[in-house]
Coordinates of C-alpha atoms and ligand atoms in Angstrom, one line a residue:
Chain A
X1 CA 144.1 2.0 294.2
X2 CA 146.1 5.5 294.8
X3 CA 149.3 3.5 293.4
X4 CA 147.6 3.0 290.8
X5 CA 146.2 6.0 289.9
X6 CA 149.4 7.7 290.7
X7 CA 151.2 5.6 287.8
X8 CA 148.5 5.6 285.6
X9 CA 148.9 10.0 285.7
X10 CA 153.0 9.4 285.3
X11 CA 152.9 7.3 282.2
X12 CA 150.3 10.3 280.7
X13 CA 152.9 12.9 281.9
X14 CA 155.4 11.2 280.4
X15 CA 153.3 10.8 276.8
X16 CA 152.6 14.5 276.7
X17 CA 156.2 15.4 277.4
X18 CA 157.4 13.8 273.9
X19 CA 156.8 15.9 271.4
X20 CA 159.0 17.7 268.9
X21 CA 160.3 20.7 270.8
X22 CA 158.9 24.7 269.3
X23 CA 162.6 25.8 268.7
X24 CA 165.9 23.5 268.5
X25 CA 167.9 26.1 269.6
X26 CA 166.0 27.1 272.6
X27 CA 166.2 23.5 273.3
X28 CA 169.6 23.6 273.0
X29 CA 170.1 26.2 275.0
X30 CA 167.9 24.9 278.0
X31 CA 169.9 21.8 277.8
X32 CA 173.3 22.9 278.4
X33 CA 172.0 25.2 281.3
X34 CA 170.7 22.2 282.7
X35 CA 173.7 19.8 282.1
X36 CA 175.6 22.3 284.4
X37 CA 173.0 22.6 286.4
X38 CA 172.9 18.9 287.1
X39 CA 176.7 17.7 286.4
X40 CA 178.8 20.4 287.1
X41 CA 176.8 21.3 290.1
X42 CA 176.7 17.9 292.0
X43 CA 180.8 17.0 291.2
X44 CA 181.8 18.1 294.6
X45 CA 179.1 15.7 296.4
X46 CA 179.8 13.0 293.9
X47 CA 183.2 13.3 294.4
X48 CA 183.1 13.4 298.6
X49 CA 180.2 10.4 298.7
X50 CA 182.3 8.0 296.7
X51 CA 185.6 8.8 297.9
X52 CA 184.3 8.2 301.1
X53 CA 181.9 5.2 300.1
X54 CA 185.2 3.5 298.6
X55 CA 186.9 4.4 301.8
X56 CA 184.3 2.3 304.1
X57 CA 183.9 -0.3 301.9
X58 CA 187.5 -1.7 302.1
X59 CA 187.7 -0.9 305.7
X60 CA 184.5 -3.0 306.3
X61 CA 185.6 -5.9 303.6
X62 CA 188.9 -6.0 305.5
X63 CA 187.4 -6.4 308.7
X64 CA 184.7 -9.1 307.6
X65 CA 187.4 -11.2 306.2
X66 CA 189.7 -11.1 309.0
X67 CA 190.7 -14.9 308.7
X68 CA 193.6 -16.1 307.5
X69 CA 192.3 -18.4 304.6
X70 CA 191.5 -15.9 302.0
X71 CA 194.2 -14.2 299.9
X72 CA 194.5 -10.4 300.9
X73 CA 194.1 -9.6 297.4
X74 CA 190.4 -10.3 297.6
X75 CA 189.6 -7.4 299.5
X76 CA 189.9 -5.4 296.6
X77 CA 188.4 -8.0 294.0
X78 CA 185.2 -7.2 296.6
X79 CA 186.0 -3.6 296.6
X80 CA 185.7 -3.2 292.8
X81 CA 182.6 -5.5 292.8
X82 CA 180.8 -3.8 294.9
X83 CA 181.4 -0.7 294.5
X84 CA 181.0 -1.0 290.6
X85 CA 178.0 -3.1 290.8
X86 CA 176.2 -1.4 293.5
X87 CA 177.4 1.4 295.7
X88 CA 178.7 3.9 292.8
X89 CA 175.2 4.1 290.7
X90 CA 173.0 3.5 293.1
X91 CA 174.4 5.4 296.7
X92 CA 175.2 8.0 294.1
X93 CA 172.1 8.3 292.3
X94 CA 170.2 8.3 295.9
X95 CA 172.3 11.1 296.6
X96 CA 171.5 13.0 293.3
X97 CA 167.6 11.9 294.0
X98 CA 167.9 14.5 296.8
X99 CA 169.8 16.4 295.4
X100 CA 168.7 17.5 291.9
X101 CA 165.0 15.7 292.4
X102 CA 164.4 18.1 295.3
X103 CA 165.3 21.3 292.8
X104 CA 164.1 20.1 290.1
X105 CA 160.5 19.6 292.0
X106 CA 160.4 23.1 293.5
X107 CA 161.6 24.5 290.1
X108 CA 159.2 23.6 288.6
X109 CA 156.3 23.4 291.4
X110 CA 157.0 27.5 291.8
X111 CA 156.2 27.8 288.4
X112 CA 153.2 26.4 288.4
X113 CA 152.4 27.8 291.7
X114 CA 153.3 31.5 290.4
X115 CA 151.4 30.0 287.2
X116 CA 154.5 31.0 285.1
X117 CA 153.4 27.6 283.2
X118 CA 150.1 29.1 282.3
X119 CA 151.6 32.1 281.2
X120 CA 154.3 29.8 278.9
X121 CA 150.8 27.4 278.1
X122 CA 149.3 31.0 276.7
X123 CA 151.8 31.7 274.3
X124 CA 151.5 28.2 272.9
X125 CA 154.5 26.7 274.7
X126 CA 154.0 22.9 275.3
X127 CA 155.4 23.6 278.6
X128 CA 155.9 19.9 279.9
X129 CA 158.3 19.9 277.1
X130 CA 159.5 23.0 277.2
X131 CA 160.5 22.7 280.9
X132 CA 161.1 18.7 281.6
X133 CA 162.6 17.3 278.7
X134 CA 165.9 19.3 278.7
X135 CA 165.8 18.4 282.3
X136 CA 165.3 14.3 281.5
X137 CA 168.1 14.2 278.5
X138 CA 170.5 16.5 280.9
X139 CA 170.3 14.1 283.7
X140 CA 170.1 11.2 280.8
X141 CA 173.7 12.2 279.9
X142 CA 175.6 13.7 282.7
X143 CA 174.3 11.1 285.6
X144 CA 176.2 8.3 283.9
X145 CA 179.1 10.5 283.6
X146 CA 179.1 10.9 287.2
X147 CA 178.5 7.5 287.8
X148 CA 181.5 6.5 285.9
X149 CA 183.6 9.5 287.9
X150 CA 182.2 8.1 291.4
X151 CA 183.0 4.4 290.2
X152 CA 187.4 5.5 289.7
X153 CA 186.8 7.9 292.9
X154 CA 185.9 4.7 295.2
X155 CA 188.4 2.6 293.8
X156 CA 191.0 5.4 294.7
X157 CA 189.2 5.7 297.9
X158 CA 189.0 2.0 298.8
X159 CA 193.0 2.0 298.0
X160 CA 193.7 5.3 300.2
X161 CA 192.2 3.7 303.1
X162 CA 193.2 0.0 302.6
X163 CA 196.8 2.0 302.7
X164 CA 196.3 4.0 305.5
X165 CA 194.8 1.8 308.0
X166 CA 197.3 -1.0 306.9
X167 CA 194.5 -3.8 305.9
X168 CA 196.1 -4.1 302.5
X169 CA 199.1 -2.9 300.7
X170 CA 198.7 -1.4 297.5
X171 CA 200.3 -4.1 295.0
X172 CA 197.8 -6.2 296.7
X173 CA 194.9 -4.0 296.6
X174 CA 195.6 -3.3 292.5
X175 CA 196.2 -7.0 292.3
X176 CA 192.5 -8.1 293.3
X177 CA 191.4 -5.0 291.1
X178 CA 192.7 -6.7 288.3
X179 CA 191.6 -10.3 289.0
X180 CA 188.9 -11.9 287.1
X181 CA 187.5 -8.4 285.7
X182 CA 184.2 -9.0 284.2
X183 CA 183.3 -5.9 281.8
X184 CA 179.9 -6.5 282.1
X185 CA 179.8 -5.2 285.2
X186 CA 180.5 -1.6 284.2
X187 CA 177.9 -1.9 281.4
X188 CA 175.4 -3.3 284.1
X189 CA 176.3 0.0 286.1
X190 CA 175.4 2.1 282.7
X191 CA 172.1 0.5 282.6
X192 CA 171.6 0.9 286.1
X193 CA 172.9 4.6 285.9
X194 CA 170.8 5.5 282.6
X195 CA 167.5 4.0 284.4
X196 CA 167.8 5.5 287.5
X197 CA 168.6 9.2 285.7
X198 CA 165.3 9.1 284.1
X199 CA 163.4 8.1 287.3
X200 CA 165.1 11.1 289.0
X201 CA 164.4 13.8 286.4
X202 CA 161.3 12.5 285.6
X203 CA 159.6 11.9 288.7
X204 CA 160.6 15.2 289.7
X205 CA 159.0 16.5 287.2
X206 CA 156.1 15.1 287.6
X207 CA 155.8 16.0 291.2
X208 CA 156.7 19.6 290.6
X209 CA 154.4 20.0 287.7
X210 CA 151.3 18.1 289.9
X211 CA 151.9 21.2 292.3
X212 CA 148.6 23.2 292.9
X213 CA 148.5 26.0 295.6
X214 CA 151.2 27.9 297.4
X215 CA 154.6 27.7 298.8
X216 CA 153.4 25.1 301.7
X217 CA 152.6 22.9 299.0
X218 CA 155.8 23.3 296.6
X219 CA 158.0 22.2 300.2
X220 CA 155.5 19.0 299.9
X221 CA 156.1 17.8 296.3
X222 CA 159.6 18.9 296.6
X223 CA 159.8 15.9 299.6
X224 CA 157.6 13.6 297.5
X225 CA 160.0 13.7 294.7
X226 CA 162.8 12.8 296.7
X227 CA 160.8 10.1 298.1
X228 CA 159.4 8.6 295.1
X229 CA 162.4 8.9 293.5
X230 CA 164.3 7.0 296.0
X231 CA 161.7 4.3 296.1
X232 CA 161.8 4.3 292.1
X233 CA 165.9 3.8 292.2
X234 CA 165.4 1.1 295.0
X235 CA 162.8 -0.6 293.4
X236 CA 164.9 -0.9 289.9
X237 CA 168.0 -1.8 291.6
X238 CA 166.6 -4.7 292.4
X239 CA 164.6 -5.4 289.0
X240 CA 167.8 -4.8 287.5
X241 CA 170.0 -7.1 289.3
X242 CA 167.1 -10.1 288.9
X243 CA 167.3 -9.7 285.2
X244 CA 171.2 -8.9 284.5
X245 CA 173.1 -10.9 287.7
X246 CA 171.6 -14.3 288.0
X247 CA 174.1 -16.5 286.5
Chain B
X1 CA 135.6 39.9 268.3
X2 CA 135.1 37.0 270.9
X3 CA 131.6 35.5 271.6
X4 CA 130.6 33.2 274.3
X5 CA 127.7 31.1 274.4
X6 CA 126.3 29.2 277.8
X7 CA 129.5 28.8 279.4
X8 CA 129.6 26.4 282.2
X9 CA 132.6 25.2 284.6
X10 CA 132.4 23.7 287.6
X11 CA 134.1 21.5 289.9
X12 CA 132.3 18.0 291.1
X13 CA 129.4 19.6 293.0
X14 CA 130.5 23.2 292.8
X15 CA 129.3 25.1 290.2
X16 CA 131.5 28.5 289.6
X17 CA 129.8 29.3 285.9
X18 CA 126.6 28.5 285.2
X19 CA 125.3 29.9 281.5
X20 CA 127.4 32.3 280.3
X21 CA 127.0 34.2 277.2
X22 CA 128.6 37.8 276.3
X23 CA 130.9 39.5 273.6
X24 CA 134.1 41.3 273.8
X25 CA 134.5 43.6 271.1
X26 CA 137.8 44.6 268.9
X27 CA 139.6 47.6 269.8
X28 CA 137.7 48.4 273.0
X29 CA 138.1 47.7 276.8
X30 CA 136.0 45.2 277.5
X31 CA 135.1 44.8 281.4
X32 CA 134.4 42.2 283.5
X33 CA 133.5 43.1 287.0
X34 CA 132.7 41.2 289.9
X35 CA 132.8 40.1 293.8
X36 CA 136.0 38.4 294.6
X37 CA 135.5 35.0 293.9
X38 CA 132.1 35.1 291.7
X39 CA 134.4 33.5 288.9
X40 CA 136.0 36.5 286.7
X41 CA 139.4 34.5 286.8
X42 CA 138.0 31.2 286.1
X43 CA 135.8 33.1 283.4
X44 CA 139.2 34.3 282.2
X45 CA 141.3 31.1 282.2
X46 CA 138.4 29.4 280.3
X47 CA 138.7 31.7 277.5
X48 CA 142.3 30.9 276.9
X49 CA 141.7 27.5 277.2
X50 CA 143.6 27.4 280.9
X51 CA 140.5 25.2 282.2
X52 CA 138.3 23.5 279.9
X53 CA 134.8 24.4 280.2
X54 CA 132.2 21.6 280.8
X55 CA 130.1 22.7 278.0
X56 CA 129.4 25.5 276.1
X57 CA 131.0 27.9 272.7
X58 CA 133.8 29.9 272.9
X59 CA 134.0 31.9 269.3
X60 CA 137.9 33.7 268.2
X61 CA 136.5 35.4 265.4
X62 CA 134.1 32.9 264.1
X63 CA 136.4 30.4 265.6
X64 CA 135.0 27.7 267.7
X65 CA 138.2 27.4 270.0
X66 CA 136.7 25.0 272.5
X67 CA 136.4 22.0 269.6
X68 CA 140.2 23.0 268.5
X69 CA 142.6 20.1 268.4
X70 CA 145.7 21.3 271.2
X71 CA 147.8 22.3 267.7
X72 CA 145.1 24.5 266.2
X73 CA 144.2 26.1 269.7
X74 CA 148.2 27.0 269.8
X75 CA 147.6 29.2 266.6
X76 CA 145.3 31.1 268.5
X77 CA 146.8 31.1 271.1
X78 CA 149.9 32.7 269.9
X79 CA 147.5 35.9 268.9
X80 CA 146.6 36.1 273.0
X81 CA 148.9 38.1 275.3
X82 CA 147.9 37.9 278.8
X83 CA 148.5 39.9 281.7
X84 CA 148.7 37.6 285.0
X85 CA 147.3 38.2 288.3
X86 CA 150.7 37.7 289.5
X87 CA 152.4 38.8 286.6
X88 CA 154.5 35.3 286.2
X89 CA 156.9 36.7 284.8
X90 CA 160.0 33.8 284.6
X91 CA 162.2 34.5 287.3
X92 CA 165.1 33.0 285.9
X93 CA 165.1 35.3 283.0
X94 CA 165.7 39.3 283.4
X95 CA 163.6 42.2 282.1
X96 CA 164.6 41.3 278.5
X97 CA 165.1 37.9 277.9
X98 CA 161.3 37.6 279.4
X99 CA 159.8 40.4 277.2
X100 CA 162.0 38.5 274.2
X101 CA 161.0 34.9 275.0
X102 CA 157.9 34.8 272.4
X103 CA 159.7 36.5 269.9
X104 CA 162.6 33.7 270.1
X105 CA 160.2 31.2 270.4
X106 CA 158.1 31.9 267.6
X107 CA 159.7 33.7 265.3
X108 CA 162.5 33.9 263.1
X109 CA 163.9 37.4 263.8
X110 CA 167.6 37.8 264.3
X111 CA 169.3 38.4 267.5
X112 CA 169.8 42.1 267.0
X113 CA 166.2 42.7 265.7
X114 CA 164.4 41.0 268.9
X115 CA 166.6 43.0 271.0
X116 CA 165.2 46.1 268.9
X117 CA 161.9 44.8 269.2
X118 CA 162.1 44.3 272.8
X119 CA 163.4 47.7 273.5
X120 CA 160.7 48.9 271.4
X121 CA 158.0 47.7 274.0
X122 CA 159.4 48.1 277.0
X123 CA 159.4 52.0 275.5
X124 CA 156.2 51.4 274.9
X125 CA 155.4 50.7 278.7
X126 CA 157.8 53.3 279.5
X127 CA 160.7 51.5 281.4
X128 CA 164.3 51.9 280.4
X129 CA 167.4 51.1 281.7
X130 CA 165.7 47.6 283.6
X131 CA 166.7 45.1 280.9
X132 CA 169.0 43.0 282.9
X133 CA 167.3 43.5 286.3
X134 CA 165.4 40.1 287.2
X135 CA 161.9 40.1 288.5
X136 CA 163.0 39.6 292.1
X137 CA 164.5 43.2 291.9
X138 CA 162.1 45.5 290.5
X139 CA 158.4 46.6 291.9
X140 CA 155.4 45.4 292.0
X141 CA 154.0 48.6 289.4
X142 CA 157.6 47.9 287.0
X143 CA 156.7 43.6 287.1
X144 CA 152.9 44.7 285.9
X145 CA 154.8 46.8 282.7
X146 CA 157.0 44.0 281.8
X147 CA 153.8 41.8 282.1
X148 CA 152.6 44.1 279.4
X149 CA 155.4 44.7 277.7
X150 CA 155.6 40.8 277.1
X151 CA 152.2 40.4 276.5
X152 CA 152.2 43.0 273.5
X153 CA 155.5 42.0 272.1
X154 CA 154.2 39.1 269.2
X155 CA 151.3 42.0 268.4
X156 CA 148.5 40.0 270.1
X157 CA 144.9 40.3 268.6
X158 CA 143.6 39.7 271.8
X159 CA 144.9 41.0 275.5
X160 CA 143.5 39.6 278.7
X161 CA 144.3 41.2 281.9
X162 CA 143.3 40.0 285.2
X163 CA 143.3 42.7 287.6
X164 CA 145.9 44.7 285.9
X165 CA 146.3 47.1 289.1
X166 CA 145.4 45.0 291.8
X167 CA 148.1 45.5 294.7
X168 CA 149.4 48.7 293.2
X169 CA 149.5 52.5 294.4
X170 CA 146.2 54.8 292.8
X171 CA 148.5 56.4 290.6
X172 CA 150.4 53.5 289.4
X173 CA 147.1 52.4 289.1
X174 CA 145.8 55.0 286.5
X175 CA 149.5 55.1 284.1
X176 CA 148.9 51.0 283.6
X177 CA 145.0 51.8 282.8
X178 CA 145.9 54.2 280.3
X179 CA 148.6 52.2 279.0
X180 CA 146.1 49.5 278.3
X181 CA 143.1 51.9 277.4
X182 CA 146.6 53.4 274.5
X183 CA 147.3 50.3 273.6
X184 CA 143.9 49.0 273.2
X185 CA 143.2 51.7 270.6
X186 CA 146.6 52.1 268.8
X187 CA 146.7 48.3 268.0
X188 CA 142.8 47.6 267.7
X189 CA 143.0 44.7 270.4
X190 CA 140.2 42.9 271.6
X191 CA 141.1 43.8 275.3
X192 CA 139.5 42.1 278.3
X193 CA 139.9 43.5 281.5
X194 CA 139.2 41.5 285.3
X195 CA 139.0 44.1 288.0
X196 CA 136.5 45.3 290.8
X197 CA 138.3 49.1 290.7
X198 CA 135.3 50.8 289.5
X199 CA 137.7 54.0 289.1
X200 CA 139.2 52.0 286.3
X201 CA 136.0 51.1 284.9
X202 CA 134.5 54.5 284.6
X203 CA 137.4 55.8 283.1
X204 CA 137.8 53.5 280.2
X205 CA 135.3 50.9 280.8
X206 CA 133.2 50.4 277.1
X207 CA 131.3 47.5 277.3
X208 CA 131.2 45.6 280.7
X209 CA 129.3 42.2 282.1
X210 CA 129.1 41.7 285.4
X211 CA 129.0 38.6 287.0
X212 CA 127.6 37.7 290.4
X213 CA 128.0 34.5 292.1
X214 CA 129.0 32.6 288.5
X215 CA 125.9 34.1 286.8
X216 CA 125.7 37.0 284.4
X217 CA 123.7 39.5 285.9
X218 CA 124.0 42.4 283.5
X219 CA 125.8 43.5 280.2
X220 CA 126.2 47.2 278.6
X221 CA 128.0 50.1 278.7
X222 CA 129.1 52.0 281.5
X223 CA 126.7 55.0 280.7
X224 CA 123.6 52.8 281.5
X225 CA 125.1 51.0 284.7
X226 CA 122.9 53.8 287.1
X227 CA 119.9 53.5 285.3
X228 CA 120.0 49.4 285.3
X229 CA 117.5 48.9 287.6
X230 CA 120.0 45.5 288.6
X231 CA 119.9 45.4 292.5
X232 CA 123.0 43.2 292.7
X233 CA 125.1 45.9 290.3
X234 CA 123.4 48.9 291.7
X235 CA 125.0 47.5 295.5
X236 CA 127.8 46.6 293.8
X237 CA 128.5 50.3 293.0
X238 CA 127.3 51.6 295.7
X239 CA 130.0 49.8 297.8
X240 CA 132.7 51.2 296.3
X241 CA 131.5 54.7 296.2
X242 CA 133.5 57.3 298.3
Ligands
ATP301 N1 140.9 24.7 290.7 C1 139.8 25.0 291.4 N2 139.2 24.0 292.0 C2 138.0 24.2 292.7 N3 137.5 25.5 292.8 C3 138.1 26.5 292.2 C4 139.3 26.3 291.4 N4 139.7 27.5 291.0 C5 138.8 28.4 291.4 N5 137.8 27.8 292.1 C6 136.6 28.5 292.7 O1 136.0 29.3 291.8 C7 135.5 30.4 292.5 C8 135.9 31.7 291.7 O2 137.2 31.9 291.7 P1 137.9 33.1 290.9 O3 139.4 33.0 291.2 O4 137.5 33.1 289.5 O5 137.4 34.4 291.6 P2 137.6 35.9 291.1 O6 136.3 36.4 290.7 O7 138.7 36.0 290.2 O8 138.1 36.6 292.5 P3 139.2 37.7 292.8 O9 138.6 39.0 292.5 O10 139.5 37.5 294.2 O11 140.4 37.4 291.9 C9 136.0 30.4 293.9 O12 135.0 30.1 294.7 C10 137.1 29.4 293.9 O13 137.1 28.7 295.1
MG302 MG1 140.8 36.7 290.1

């Protein structure tokens, strides 16, 4: 009945929020700060998870398909399946989930808290709009970018380590890149990566603006925005892949 | 002018208003006194449409701003400046871009004119040299100013101030009454004033209600408070004399 109730106040959050915005340019303006907010400021934990993510991944492939049967080459056909597919949008959007859900959530919770959102409400500021949807079209457009950026990073990462630990030679490794590349499977990662940005800006939101009381209770929906939006991505993932994989 | 007719607001069984009517009239200091937590806040956020009453008439004017649609009560709205508790000022913006957001946001003055503007009412509140401090870095007394400062800057018909020198020194105290009280009277403002300083009230207090418990107990000026004959005002007083 609560999960019910919760999604039934979402989905009026999220009709309230579209509406023309008061000044384009202010809009404008609020966007780019949050674009660099959002992308510039998580490239360096992009960049470690999925160098790193790309890293394992071979290392574990490698070891998995120790036998001598398979061609080494597959190692990085599996590589660049899975980390396209699956480990580049989503272990990066759970990663961004905490990390700009969690400041998006107390940004906004301490405004309300401080009632900074009244004082915008006063002046005739539609401030759901005002504050969330520079935040939602922000992550809308830089997220993907990331995605794309963590998606290269692991591939470089998953050859680095296939080199370095000797499981697979880098003619090989680039050879089972190359093998029976299916493009879909970067645009599945878009869609993937464009519906998981919107569940972490906007859930976020949400939680932040729902805030009511003091600091104690702006820690509290900054944790249930990571959560939610963590159960959100995990929950799409796999609404995703049933609609988009099954062949 | 602002009228209002059988206010009530309550939450599930709680009732924190129950029937109240009163006026606030143009270019005086209009007073609302009371206990801590007998309602003046609530009072005040149901006014500016903060909280929605449960039933009652809230008149801008001749205005009935309760049965506004949320586009019509924005027009009013953008005649209300408002003085916070807490002063919520943004804390992402410095002294200046917060005294200039309304002005961006709603009107079409040039960059160099809001700037004029804005260093025309933070004159006005007499604070210079603090436009690109942020509110983190300047007093409690200076954040109240800027409060003001903002609140004047679109030329509001109406200014509501919850506790304007709650938390602040007896002297600080009396320059932001008078800067209200100036204010009040150089721009004709419907001012409406939260507070339970009783110095403030005597000194520019015009036409006061005072609410007990969520009920309005009395309403007049301040000249006839002693000789009310209202027990609950009369203690009131008494409490905070010295
Ligand atoms: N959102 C809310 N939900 C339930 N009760 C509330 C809410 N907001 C206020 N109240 C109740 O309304 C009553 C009046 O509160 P209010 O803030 O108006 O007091 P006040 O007169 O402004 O006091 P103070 O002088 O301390 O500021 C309190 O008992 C408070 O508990
Ligand atoms: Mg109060």
């Amino acid at each position: 009945m609560k999960f019910f109730e919760f999604i039934g106040q979402y989905v009026l959050f999220l009709r309230g929020l579209f509406s023309r915005p008061e000044k384009f340019r202010v809009f404008k303006k609020q966007l780019m700060l949050e674009m660099e907010n959002i992308g510039l400021g998580s490239f360096g934990i992009v960049s470690l998870i999925s160098t790193f993510t790309g890293a394992v991944s071979t290392i574990q492939i490698g070891y998995q398909l120790v036998s001598g049967l398979v061609p080494e080459y597959l190692i990085g056909r599996i590589v660049r399946d899975s980390n396209i597919l699956e480990f580049s949008p989503t272990v990066t959007c759970l990663v961004l989930a905490g990390k700009v859900g969690s400041s998006i959530a107390s940004e906004i919770g301490t405004m309300k808290v401080t009632e900074q959102v009244d004082a915008l409400e006063i002046m005739g500021v539609n401030s759901a709009n005002y504050l969330v949807l520079p935040k939602i079209f922000a992550g809308l457009f830089t997220i993907p970018l990331l995605v794309i950026y963590a998606m290269f990073l692991s591939l470089l990462g998953g050859a680095l380590s296939g080199m370095m630990s000797g499981i697979i030679n880098l003619d090989f490794f680039v050879k089972g890149l190359r093998a029976d590349f299916i493009p879909f499977s970067v645009t599945f990662s878009m869609i993937k990566a464009f519906t998981f940005a919107f569940i972490i800006t906007s859930v976020s939101s949400f939680h932040g603006y729902k805030t009511e009381g003091g600091a104690l209770e702006v820690g509290q929906s900054s944790t249930k925005a990571v959560v939610y939006s963590c159960m959100g991505i995990i929950f799409f993932d796999y609404i995703i892949s049933e609609l988009f994989l099954k062949r | 002018m602002i009228r209002l007719d059988h206010i009530n607001k309550g939450w599930g069984e709680k009732k924190v208003l129950t029937d109240i009517s009163a006026t606030f009239y143009q270019g005086k200091c209009n007073f609302v006194i009371g206990a801590s937590g007998s309602g003046k806040s609530v009072l005040m956020k149901c006014m500016v449409g903060l909280l929605e009453v449960d039933s009652g008439v809230i008149q801008y004017g001749g205005k009935d701003f309760v049965s506004l649609d949320y586009e019509q009560k924005k027009e009013i709205r953008k005649e209300i400046g408002m003085l916070f508790q807490g002063t919520a000022l943004f804390d992402s913006l410095n002294v200046e871009d917060n005294v200039a957001f309304p002005l961006r946001m709603f009107t079409k003055l040039t960059p160099s004119e809001i700037i004029e503007r804005v260093n025309f009412c933070l004159k006005r509140v007499s604070l210079d040299n603090v436009n690109k401090l942020f509110p983190s870095a300047i007093s409690g007394g200076m954040k109240k100013r800027v409060g003001i400062a903002r609140a004047i800057a679109l030329n509001p018909k109406y200014l509501f101030c919850d506790e304007p020198n709650s938390g602040l020194d007896p002297l600080t105290s009396r320059v932001i009454d008078e800067l209200i009280m100036e204010i009040t009277k150089e721009y004709n403002i419907t001012t409406i004033i939260n507070t339970h300083d009783m110095k403030s009230l005597f000194e520019m207090g015009e036409n006061i209600v005072f609410i007990y418990k969520g009920r309005k107990e009395w309403e007049g000026r301040r000249e006839d408070i002693r000789s009310s004959g209202n027990e609950q005002l009369l203690k009131f007083m008494k409490a905070s004399e010295f």
